[in-house]
Tab-separated table of C-alpha atoms and ligand atoms in Angstrom:
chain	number	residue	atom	x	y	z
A	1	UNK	CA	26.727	-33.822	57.239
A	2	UNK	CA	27.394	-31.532	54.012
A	3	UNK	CA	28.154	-33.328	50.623
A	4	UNK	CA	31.845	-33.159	49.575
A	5	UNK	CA	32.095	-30.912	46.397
A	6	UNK	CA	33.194	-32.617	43.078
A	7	UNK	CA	34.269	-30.389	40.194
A	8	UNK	CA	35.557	-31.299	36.827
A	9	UNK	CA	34.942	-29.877	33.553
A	10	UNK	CA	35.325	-30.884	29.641
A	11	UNK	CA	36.749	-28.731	26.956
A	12	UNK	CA	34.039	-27.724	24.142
A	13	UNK	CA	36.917	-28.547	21.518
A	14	UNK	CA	34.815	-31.023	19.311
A	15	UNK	CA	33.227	-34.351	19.449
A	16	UNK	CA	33.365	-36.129	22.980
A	17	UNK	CA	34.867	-40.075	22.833
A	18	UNK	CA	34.850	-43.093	24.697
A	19	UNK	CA	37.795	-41.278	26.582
A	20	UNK	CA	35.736	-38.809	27.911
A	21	UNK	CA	32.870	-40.945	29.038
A	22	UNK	CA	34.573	-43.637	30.750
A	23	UNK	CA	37.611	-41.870	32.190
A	24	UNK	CA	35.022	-38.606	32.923
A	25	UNK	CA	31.480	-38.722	32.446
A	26	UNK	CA	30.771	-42.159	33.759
A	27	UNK	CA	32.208	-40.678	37.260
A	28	UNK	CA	30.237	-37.944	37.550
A	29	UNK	CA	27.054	-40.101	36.631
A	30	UNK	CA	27.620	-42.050	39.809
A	31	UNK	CA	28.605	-39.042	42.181
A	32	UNK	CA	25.691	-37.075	41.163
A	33	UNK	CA	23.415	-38.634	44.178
A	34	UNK	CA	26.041	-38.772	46.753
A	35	UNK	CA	27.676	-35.651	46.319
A	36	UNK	CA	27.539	-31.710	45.866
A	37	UNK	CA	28.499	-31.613	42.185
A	38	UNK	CA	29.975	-28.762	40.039
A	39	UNK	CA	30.440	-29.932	36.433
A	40	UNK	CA	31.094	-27.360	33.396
A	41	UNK	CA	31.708	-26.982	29.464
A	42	UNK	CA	35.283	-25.478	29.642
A	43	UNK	CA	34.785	-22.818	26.806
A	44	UNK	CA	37.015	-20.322	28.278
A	45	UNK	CA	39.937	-23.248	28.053
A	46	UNK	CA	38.800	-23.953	24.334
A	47	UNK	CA	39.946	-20.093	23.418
A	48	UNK	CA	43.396	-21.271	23.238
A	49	UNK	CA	43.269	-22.278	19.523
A	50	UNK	CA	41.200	-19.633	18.221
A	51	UNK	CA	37.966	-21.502	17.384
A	52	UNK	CA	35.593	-19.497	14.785
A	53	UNK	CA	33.157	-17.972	16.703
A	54	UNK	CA	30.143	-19.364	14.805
A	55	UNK	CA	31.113	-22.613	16.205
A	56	UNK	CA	31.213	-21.876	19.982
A	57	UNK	CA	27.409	-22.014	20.528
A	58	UNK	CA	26.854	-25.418	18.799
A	59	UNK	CA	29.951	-27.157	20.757
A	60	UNK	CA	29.068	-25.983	23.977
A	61	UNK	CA	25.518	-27.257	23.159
A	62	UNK	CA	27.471	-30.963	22.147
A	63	UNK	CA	28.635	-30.983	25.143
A	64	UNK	CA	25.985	-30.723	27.270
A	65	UNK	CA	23.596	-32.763	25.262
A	66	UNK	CA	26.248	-35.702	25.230
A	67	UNK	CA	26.820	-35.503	29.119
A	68	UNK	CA	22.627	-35.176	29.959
A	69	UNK	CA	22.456	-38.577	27.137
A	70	UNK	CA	25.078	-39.933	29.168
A	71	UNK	CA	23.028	-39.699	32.834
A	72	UNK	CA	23.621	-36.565	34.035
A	73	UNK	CA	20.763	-35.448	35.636
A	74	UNK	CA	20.865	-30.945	35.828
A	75	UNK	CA	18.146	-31.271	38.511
A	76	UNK	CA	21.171	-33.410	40.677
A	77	UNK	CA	23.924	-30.915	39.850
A	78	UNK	CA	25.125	-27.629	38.616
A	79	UNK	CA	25.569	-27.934	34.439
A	80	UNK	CA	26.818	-25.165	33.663
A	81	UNK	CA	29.891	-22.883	30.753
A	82	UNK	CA	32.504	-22.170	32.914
A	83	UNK	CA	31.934	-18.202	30.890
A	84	UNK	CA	28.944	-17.550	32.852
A	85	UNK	CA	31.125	-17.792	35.835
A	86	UNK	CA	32.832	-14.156	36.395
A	87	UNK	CA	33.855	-15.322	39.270
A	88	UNK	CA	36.213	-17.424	37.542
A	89	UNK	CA	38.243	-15.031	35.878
A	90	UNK	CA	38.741	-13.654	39.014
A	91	UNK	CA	40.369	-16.241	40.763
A	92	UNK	CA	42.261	-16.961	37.983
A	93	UNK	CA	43.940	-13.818	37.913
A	94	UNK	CA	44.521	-13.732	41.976
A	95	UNK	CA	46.279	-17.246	41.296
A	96	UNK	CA	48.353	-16.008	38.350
A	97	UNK	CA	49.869	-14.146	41.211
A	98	UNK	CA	51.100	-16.899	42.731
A	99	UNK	CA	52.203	-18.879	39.439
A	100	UNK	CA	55.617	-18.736	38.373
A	101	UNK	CA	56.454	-18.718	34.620
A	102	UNK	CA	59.320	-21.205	35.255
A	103	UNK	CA	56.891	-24.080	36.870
A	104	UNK	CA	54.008	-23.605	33.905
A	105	UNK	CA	56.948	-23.950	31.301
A	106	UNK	CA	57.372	-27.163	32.542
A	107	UNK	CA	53.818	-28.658	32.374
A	108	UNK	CA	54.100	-31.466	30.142
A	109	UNK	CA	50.804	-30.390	28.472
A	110	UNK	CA	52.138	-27.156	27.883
A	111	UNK	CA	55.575	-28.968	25.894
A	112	UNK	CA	53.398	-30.605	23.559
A	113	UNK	CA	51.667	-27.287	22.585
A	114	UNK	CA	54.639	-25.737	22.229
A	115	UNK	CA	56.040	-28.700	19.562
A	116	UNK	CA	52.554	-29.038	17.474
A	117	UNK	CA	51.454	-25.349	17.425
A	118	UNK	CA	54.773	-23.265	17.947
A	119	UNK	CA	52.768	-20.422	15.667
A	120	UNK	CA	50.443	-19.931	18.634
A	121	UNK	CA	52.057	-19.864	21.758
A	122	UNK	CA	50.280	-17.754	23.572
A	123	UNK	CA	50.031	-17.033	27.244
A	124	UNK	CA	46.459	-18.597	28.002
A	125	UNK	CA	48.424	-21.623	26.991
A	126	UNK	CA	51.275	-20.902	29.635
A	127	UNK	CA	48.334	-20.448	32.089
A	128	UNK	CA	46.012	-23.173	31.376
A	129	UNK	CA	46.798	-24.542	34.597
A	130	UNK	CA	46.264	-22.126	36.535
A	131	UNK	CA	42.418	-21.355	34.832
A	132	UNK	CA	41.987	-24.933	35.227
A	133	UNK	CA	43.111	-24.871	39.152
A	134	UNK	CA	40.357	-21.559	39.623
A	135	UNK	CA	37.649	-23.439	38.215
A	136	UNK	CA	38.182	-26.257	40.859
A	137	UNK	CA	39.219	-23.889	43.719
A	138	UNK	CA	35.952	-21.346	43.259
A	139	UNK	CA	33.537	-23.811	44.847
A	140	UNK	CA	36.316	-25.403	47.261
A	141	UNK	CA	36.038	-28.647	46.044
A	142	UNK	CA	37.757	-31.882	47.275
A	143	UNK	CA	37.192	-34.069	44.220
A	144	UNK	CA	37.688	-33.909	40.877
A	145	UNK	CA	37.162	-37.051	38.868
A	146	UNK	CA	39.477	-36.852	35.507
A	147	UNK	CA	41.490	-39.426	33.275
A	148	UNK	CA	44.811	-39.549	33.999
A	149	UNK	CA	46.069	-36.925	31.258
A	150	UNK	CA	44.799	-34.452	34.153
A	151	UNK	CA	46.778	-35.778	37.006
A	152	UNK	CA	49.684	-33.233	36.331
A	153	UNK	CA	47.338	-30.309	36.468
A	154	UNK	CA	44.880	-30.980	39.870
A	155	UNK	CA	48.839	-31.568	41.309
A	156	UNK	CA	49.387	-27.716	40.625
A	157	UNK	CA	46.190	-26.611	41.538
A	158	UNK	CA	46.760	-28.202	45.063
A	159	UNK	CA	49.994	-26.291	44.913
A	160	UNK	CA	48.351	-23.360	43.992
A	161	UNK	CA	45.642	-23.579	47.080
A	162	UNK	CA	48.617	-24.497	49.328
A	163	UNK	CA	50.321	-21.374	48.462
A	164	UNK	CA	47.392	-18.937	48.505
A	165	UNK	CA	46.424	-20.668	52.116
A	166	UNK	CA	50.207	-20.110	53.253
A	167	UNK	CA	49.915	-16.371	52.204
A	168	UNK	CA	46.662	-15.651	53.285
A	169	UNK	CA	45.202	-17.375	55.658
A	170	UNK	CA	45.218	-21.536	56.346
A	171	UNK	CA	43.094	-24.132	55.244
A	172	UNK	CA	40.889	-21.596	53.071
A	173	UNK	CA	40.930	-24.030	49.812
A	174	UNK	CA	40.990	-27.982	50.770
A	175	UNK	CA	43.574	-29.637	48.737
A	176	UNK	CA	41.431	-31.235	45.608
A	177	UNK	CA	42.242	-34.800	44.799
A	178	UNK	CA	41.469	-37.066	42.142
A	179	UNK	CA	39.080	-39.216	42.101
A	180	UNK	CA	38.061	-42.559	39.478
A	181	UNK	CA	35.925	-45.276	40.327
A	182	UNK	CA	37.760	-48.027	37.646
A	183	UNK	CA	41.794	-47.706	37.394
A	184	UNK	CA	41.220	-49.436	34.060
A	185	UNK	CA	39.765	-46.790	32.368
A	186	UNK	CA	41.899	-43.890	33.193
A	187	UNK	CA	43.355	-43.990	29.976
A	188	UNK	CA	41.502	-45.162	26.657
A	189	UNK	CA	43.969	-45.715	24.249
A	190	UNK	CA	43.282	-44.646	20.281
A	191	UNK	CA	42.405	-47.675	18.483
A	192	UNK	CA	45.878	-47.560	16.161
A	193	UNK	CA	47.513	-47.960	19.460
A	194	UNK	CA	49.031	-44.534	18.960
A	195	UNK	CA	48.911	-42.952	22.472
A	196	UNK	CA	45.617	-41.802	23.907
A	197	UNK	CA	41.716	-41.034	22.342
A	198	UNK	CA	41.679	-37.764	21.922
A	199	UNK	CA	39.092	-35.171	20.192
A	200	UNK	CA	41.275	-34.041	17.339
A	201	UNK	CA	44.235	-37.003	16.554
A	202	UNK	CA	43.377	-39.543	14.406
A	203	UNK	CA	39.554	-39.872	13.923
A	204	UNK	CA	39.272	-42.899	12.513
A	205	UNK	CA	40.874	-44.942	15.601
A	206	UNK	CA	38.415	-42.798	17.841
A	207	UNK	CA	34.776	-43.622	18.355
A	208	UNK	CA	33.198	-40.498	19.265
A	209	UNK	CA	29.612	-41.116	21.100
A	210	UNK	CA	27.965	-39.289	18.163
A	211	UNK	CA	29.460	-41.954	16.003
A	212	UNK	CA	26.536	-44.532	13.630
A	213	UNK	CA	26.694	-48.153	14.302
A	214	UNK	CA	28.619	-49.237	11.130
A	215	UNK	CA	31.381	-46.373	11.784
A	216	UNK	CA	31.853	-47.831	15.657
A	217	UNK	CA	32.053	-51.367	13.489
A	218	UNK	CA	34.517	-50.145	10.777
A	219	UNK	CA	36.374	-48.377	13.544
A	220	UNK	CA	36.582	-51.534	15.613
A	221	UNK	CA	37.216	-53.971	13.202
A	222	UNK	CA	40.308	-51.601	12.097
A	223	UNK	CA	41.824	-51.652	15.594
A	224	UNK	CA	45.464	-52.639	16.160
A	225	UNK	CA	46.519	-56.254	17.121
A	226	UNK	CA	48.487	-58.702	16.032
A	227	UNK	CA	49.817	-62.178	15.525
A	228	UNK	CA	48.164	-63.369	19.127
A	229	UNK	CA	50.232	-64.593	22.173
A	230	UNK	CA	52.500	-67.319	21.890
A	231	UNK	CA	53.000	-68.727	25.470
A	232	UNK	CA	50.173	-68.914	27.753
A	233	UNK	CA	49.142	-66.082	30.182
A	234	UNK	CA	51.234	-64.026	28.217
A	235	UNK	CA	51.366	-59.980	29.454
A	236	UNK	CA	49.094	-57.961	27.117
A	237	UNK	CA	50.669	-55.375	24.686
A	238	UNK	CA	48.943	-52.221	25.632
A	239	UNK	CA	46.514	-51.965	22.228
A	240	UNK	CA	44.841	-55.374	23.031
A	241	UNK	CA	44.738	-54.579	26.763
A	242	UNK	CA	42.835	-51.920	25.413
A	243	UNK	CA	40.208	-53.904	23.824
A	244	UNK	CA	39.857	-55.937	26.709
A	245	UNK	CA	38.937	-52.376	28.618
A	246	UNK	CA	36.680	-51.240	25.836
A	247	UNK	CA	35.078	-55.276	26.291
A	248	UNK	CA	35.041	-55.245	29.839
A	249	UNK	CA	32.561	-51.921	30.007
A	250	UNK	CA	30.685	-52.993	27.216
A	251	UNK	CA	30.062	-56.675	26.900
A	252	UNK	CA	28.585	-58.858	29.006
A	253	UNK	CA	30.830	-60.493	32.017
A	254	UNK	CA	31.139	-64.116	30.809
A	255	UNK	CA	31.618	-62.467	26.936
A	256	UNK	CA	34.710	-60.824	28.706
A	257	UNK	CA	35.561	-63.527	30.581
A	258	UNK	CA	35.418	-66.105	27.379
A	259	UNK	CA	38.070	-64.030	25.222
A	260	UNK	CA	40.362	-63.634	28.624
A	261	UNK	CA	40.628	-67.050	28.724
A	262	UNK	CA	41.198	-67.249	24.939
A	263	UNK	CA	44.015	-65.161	25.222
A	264	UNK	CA	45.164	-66.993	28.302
A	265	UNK	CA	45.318	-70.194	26.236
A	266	UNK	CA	47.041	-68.821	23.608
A	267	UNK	CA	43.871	-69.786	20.966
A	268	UNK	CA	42.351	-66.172	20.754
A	269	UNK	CA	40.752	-65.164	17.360
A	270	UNK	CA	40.987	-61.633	17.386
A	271	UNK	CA	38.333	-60.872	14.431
A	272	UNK	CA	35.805	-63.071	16.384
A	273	UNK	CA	36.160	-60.462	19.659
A	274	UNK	CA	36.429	-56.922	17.385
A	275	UNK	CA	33.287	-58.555	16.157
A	276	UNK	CA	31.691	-58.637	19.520
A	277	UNK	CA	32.985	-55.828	20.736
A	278	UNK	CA	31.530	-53.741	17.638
A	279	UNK	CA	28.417	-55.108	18.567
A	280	UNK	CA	28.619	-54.478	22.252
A	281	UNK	CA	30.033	-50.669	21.819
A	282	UNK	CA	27.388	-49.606	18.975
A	283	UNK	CA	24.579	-51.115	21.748
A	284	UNK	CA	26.378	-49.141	24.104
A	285	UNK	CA	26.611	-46.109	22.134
A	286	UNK	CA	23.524	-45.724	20.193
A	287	UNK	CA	21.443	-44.764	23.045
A	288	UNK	CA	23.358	-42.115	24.224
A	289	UNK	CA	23.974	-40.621	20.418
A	290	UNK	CA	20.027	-40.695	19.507
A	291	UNK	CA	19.438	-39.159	22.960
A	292	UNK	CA	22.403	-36.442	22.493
A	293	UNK	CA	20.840	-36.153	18.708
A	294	UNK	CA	17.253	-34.772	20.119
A	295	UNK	CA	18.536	-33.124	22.685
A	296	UNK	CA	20.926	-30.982	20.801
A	297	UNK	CA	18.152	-29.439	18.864
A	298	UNK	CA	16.096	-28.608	21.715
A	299	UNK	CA	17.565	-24.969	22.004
A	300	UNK	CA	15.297	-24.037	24.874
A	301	UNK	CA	15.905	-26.807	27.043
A	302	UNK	CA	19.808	-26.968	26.867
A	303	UNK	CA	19.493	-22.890	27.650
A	304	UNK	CA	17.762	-23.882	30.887
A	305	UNK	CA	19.898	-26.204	31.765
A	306	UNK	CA	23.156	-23.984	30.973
A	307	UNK	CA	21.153	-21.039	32.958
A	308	UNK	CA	20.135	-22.917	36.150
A	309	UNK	CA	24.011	-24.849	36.318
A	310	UNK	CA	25.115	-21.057	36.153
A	311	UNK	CA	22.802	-19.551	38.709
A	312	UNK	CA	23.838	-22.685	41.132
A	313	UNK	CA	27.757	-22.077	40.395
A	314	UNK	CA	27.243	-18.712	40.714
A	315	UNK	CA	26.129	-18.829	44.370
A	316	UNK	CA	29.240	-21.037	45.350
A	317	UNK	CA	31.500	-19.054	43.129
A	318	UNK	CA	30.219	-15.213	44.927
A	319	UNK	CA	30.867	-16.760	48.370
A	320	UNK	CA	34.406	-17.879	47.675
A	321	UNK	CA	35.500	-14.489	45.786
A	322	UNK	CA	33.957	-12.274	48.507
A	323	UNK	CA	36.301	-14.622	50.975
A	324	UNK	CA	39.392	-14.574	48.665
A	325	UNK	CA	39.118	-10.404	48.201
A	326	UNK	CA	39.138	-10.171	51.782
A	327	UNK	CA	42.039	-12.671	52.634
A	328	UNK	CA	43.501	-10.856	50.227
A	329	UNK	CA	43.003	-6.995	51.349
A	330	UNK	CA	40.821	-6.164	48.321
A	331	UNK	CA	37.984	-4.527	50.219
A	332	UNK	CA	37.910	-1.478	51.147
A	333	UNK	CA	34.468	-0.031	51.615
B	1	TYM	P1	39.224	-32.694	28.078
B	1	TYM	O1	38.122	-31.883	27.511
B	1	TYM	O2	40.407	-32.955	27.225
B	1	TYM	O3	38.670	-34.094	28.551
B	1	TYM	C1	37.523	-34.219	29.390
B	1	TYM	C2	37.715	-35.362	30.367
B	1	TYM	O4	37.937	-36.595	29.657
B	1	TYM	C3	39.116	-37.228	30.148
B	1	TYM	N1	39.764	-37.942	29.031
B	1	TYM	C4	40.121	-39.240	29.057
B	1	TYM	N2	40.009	-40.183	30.001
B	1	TYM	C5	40.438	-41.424	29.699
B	1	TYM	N3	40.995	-41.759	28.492
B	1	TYM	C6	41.137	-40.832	27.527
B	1	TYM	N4	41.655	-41.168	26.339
B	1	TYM	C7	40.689	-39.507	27.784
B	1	TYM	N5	40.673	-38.365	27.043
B	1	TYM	C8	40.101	-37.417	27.827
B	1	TYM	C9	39.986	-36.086	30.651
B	1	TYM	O5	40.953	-36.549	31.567
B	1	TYM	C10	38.951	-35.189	31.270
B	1	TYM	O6	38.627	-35.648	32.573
B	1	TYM	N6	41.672	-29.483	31.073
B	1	TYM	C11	40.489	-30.340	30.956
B	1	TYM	C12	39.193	-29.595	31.155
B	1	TYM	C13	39.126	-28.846	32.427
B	1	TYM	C14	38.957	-29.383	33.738
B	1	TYM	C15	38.934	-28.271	34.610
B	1	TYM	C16	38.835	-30.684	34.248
B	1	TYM	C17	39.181	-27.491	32.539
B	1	TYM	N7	39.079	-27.166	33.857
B	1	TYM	C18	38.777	-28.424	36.007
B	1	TYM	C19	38.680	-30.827	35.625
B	1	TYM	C20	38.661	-29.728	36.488
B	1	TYM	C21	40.465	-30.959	29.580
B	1	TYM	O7	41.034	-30.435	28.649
B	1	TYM	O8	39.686	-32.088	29.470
């Protein structure tokens, strides 16, 4: 039997977080044997805000260093910059077709763009989406693991391969679904408690997998809580749940387990567990960042790898375009 297809891609916007490898990375790490995977530096997506053009080269080059510290093996699947894809564009523009400007004004992704940059407001904003659904649509693929600030976008690319199929011929693109391995980690709050991690909003409550022990301490022992629980069992206020998330893939079980109870018995000490957890998370980290580190300066092997992802995307990408043109009547030699 054929491997199901995976896509999923990361935006070359800056410095990737614990965000981005537990609610991405760590996915595609443990699909890589089982299935056909597709995964990409988004640095078409990244164009939205104008970066300086000196920068592109050395953030596309993050990126791929931090996902090949992280496990991902480029022998095992395609690593590639979603710009080397032509193909991409393509699509893109066939499903712009089918996108209606009322439907992208809505995207809740889109809203927020429109309230913290209203000076740039520009249409490959309006369309993210719709890039977004042709870079998971060129190599047909059924799975795309993402956190859950995605969710509202793979919903409207499986809109958008519903309605290309119902115009041009059925079952054409599968309907891509998401996919996570731990529900927990869908969602890695910022460490001020202040919505999600991100790449740009507030750096100090982010630990970014480049980050040196003592900042992952500092940052840690700076997190959010607060006075502790006051009847047992209590329900966890979202920034110490948090913690408990950030323990529970870092620390040891019984650790985990230990401060749980704590908590449960109302006698938690909430500077003892940052402590741990700062110790656990700069463990966890520091491999990946001294293995990113090398990597990144290796010009010549991160090339490879970005040339050999493209030549494998490219493949899956010709097949589907050469399909879509003729669904679509575009051939005519
Ligand atoms: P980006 O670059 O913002 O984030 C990359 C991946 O990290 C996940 N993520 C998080 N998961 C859990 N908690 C968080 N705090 C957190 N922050 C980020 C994201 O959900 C994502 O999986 N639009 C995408 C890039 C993209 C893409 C695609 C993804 C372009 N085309 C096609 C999948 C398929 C983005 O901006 O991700």
């Amino acid at each position: 039997m054929s491997k199901e297809v995976v896509v999923s891609g990361i935006r070359s916007t800056g410095y990737l977080h614990l965000g981005n490898y537990f609610g991405a990375i760590q996915n595609y790490v443990k699909m890589q044997d089982e299935h056909n995977c597709y995964f990409f530096v988004a640095d078409y997506h990244s164009l939205t805000t104008h970066p300086d053009p000196k920068d592109l080269r050395q953030n596309v080059y993050r990126v791929v260093a931090e996902n090949v510290a992280s496990g991902l093996d480029p022998e095992k699947v395609a690593l590639y910059a979603q710009s080397d894809i032509p193909e991409i564009p393509e699509l893109y523009l066939m499903l712009n077709m089918l996108a209606y400007k009322g439907e992208l004004e809505k995207v809740p992704t889109f809203k927020d763009k429109v309230r913290l940059q209203p000076e740039n407001v520009n249409a490959g904003l309006l369309t993210y989406p719709v890039l977004m659904a042709a870079d998971i649509l060129i190599h047909r693929a059924v799975k795309v693991p993402v956190g859950k600030d995605q969710e509202q976008h793979l919903e409207m690319a499986r809109n958008f391969a519903n309605r290309f199929n119902t115009r041009y011929g059925a079952d054409f693109f599968p309907e891509p679904q998401v996919y996570r391995s731990n529900q927990d980690t869908v969602k890695i709050l910022s460490l001020d408690g202040n919505g999600k991690m991100s790449k740009s909003e507030n750096v100090n409550a982010t630990i970014y997998l480049s980050d040196e022990d003592d900042v992952i301490r500092k940052k840690i022992m700076k997190a959010k809580t607060d006075a502790g629980p006051t009847e047992p069992n209590a329900e966890m206020p979202d920034y110490i749940r948090n913690l408990f998330v950030l323990m529970q893939v870092s620390s040891a079980p019984e650790v985990t387990a230990k401060f749980t109870a704590d908590y449960n018995n109302c006698n938690i000490r909430y500077g003892d567990m940052k402590k741990q957890l700062a110790e656990d998370m700069a463990n966890f980290v520091r491999p990946i960042r001294e293995r990113a580190a090398e990597l990144q300066q290796d010009h010549a092997a991160i090339q490879r790898i970005l040339k050999d992802g493209a030549e494998k995307a490219r493949a899956s990408s010709a097949a589907t375009i050469a399909e879509a043109r003729k669904m679509i009547g575009i051939n005519y030699y």
